[in-house]
Coordinates of C-alpha atoms in Angstrom, one line a residue:
X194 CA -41.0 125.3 39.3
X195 CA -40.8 125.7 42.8
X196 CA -44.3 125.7 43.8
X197 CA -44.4 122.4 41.5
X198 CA -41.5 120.4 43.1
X199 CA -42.8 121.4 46.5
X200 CA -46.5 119.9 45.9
X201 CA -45.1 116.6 43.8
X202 CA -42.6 116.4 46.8
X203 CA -45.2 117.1 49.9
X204 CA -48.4 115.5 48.1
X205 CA -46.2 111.9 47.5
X206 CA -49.3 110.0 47.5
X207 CA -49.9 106.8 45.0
X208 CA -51.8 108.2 42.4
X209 CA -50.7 110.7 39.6
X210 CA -51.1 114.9 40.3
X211 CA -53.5 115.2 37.9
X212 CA -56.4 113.3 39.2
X213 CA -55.3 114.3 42.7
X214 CA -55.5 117.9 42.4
X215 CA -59.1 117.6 40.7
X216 CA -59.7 115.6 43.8
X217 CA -58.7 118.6 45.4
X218 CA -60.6 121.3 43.4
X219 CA -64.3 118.9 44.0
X220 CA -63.7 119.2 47.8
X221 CA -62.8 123.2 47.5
X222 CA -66.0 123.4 45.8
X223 CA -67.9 121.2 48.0
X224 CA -66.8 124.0 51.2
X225 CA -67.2 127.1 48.5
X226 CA -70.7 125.6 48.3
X227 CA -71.3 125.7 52.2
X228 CA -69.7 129.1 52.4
X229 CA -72.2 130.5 49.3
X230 CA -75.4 128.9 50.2
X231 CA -75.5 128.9 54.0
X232 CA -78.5 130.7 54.9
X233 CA -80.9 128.8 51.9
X234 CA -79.3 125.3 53.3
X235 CA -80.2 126.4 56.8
X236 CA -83.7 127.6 55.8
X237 CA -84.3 124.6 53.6
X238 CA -83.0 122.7 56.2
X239 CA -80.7 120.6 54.6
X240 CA -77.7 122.3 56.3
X241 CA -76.9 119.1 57.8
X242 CA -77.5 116.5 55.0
X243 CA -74.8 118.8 53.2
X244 CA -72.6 118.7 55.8
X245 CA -72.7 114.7 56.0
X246 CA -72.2 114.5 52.4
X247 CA -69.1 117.3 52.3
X248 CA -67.5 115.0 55.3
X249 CA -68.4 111.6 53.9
X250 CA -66.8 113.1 50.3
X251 CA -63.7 113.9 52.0
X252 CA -63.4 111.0 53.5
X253 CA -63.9 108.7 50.1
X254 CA -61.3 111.3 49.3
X255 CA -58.9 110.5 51.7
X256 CA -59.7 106.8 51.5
X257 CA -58.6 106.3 47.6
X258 CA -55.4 108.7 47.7
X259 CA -54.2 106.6 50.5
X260 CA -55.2 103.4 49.1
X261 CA -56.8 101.7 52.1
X262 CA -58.0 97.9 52.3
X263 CA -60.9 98.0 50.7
X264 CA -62.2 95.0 53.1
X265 CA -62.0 96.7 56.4
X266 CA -63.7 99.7 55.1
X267 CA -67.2 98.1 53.8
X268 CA -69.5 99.6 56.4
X269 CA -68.3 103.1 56.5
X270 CA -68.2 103.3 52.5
X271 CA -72.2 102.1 52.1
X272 CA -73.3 104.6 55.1
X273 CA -74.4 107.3 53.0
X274 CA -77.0 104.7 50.8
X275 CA -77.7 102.9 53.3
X276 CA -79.2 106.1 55.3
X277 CA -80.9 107.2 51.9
X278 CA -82.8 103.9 52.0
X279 CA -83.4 103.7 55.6
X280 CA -85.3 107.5 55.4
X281 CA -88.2 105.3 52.8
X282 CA -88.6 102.7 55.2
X283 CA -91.4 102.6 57.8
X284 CA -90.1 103.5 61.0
X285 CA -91.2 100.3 62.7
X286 CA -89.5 98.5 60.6
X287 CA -86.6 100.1 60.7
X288 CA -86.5 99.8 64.0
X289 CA -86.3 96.0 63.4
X290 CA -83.7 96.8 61.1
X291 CA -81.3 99.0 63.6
X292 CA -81.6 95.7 66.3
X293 CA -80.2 93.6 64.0
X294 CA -77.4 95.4 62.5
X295 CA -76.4 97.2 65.0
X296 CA -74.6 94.0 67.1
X297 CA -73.1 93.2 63.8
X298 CA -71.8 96.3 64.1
X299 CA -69.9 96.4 66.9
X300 CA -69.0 92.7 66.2
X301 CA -66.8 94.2 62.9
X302 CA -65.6 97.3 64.4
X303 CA -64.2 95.0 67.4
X304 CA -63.3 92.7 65.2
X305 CA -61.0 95.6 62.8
X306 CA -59.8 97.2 66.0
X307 CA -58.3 94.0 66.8
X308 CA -56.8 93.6 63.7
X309 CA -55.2 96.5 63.7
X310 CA -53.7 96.3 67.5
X311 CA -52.6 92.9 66.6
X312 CA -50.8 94.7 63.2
X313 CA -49.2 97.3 65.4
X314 CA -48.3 94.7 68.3
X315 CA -46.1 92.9 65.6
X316 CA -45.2 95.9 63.7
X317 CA -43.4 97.2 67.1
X318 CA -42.3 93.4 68.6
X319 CA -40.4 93.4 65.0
X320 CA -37.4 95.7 65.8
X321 CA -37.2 93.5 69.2
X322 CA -37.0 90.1 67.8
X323 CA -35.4 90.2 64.5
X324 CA -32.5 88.4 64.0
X325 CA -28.7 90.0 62.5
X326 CA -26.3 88.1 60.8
X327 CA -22.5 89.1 60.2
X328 CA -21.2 87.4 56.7
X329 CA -18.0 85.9 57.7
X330 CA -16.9 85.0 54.4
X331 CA -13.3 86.7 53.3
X332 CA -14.9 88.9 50.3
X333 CA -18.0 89.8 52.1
X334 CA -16.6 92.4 54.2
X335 CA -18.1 92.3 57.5
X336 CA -21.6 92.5 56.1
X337 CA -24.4 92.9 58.6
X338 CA -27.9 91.9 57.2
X339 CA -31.3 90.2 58.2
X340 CA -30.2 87.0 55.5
X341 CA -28.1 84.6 56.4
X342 CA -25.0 83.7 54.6
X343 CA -25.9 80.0 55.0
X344 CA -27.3 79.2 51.5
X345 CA -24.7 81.2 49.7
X346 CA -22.2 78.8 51.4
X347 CA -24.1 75.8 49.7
X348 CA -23.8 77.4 46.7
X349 CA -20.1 78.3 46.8
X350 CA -19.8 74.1 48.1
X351 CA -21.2 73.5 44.4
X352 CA -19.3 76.0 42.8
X353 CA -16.2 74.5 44.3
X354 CA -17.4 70.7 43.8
X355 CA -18.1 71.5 40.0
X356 CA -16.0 74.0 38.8
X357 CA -12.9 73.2 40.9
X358 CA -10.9 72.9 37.9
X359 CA -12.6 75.9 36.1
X360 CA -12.4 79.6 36.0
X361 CA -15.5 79.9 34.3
X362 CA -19.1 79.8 35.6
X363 CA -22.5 79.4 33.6
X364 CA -24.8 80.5 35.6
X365 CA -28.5 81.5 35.3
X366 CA -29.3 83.4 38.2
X367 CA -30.2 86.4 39.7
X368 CA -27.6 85.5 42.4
X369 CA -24.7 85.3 40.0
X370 CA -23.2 88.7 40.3
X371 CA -22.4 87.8 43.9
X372 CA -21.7 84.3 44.0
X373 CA -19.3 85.1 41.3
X374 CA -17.4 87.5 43.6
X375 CA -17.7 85.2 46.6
X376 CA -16.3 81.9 44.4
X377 CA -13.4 84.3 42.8
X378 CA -14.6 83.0 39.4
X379 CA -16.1 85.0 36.1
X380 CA -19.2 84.6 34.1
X381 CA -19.0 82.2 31.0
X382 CA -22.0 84.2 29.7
X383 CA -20.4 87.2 29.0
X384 CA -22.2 89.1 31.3
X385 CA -21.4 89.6 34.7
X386 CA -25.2 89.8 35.6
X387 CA -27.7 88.8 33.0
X388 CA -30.9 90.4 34.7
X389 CA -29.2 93.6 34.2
X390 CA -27.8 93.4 30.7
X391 CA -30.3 91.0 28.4
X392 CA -32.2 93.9 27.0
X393 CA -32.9 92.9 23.6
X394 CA -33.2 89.7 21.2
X395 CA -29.1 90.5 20.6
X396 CA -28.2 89.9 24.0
X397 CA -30.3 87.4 24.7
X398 CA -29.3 85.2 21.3
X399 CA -25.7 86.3 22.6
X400 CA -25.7 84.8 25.7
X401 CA -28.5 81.1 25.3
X402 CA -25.5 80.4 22.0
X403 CA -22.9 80.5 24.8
X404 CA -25.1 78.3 26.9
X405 CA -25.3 75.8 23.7
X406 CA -22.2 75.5 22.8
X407 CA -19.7 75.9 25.8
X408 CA -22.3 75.1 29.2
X409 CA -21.4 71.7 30.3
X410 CA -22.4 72.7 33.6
X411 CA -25.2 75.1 34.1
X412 CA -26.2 76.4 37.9
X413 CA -29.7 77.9 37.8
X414 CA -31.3 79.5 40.7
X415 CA -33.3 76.5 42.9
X416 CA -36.7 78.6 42.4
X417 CA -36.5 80.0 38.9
X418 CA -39.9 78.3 38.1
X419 CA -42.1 80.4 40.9
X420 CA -39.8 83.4 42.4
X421 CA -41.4 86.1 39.9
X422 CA -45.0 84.7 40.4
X423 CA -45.1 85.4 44.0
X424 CA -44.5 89.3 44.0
X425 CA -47.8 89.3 41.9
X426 CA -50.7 90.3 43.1
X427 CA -54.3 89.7 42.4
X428 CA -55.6 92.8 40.8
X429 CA -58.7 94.1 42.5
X430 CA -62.2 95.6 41.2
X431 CA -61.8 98.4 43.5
X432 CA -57.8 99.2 42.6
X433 CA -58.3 102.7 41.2
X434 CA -54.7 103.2 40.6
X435 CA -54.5 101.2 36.9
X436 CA -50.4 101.4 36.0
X437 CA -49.5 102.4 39.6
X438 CA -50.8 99.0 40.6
X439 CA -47.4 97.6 41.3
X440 CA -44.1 100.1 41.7
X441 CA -42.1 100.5 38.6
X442 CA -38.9 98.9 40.1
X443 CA -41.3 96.0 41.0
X444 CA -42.6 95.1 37.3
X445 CA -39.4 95.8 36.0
X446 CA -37.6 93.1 38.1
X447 CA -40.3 90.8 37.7
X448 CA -39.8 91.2 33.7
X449 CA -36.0 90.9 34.6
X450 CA -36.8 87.1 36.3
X451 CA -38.9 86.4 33.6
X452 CA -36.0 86.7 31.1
X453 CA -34.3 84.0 33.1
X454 CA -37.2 81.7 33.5
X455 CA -37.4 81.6 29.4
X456 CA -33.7 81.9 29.2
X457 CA -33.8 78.7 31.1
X458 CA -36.6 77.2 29.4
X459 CA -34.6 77.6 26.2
X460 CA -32.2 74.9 27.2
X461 CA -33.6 73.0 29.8
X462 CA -34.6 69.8 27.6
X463 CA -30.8 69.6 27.1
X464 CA -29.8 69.4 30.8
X465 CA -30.1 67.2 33.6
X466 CA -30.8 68.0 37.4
X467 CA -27.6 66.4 39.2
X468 CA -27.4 67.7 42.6
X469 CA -29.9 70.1 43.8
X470 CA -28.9 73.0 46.6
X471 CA -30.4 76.0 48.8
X472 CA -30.1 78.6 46.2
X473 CA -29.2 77.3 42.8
X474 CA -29.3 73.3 41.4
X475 CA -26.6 72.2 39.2
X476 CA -27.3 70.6 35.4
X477 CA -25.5 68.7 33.5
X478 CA -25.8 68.5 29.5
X479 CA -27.2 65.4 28.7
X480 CA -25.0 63.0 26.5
X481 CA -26.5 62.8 23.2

């Protein structure tokens, strides 16, 4: 057990044990190989071709565990066929060959080393030119944080303009935990925070039966329709990680917004947009 928590702990890479330590047991073979057949690779003379391929295997290796942009990495990952089909062409022409890739060459490694200084440059100018804010509200507590408290104070202005005469909020949000703290009100809904507690059809029938019958005023959250679309990411032909394409607590809280979008979607036709704020727009039912 100890041997085991040590390698899942040390070898932390994104991709499952399994197909790493076989990974692992190719490129022990691959130097087993070198070890074993020395002397009939050197005599054969392809003590070197083996070599290449053992370094150019544990460097695909290294590349996939780690994930690495796929994009910046073209020319080194078609070296080894493009030096297979170089050895059948005619040497003059691949002399021809060598003139003309070999400025578009450097042109891409320049261009990737540039990139990456560039990355780094604002990698490091980030911890110099980020900006602090201290939440001044009464129940925030001093809070110091890199979001400002400025569009939780437009929501607490409709809160206050709203509900002023109301201890109750109906809210679909994945703000309203807080902003039902900050506005010393309670959820309508039951739930204190809906993202958390809608798990199944139960809940969920639960709380859209409150919404019908008692939500004269609903606050939803301004970008309900779009938040959960942009942490998705087009799945590439190369991604060799299959479930591990996004982190768990990723999929689950996009799953979580998605529950609000259809919660909302549920009783939208019956409310109208009356005032529309920073982080969550206010409806009103609609007189039928």
């Amino acid at each position: 057990p100890s041997t085991k928590y040590f390698l899942d702990g040390f070898y932390s890479f994104p991709i499952n044990m399994p197909i790493y330590m076989l990974l692992l047991f190719a490129i022990s073979l691959l130097w087993l190989g070198l070890i074993w057949f020395y002397v009939e690779l050197k005599s054969s003379n392809y003590l070197l071709s083996y070599i290449f391929l053992l370094f150019y295997t544990e460097f695909l290796c290294v590349f996939f565990v780690w994930k690495g942009n796929f994009d910046n990495i073209n020319f080194a990952i078609i070296a080894l066929p493009m030096l297979i089909l170089f050895r059948f062409i005619v040497k003059r022409i691949r002399n021809i060959l060598y003139i003309i890739i070999a400025p578009i060459l450097i042109f891409a490694y320049a261009k990737y080393c540039y990139e990456y200084i560039s990355q780094m440059t604002l990698y490091e100018n980030t911890f110099a030119t980020h900006r602090n804010y201290k939440w001044d509200h009464e129940r925030a507590g001093g809070i110091i944080t890199t979001y400002s408290f400025e569009r939780f104070d437009d929501a607490l202005r409709l809160i206050n303009k709203y509900s002023k005469n109301s201890n109750e909020l109906y809210m679909i949000s994945k703000y309203d935990n807080m902003l039902q703290f900050f506005s010393k009100k309670y959820s309508g809904l039951k739930y204190f925070e809906l993202k958390s507690f809608i798990v199944t059809d139960n809940e969920y029938n639960e709380v859209l039966d409150l919404i019908n019958s008692k939500a004269d005023i609903l606050y939803v959250d301004t970008d309900i329709f779009n938040v959960y679309y942009k942490e998705l990411k087009e799945r590439r032909f190369f991604d060799v990680y299959n479930n591990q394409w996004l982190p768990n607590d990723v999929m689950r809280r996009i799953i979580q917004l998605k529950i609000l979008l259809n919660l909302f979607d549920d009783v939208r036709d019956k409310y109208e947009l009356i005032e529309h704020g920073k982080l969550i727009d206010v409806y009103k039912r609609k007189k039928e």
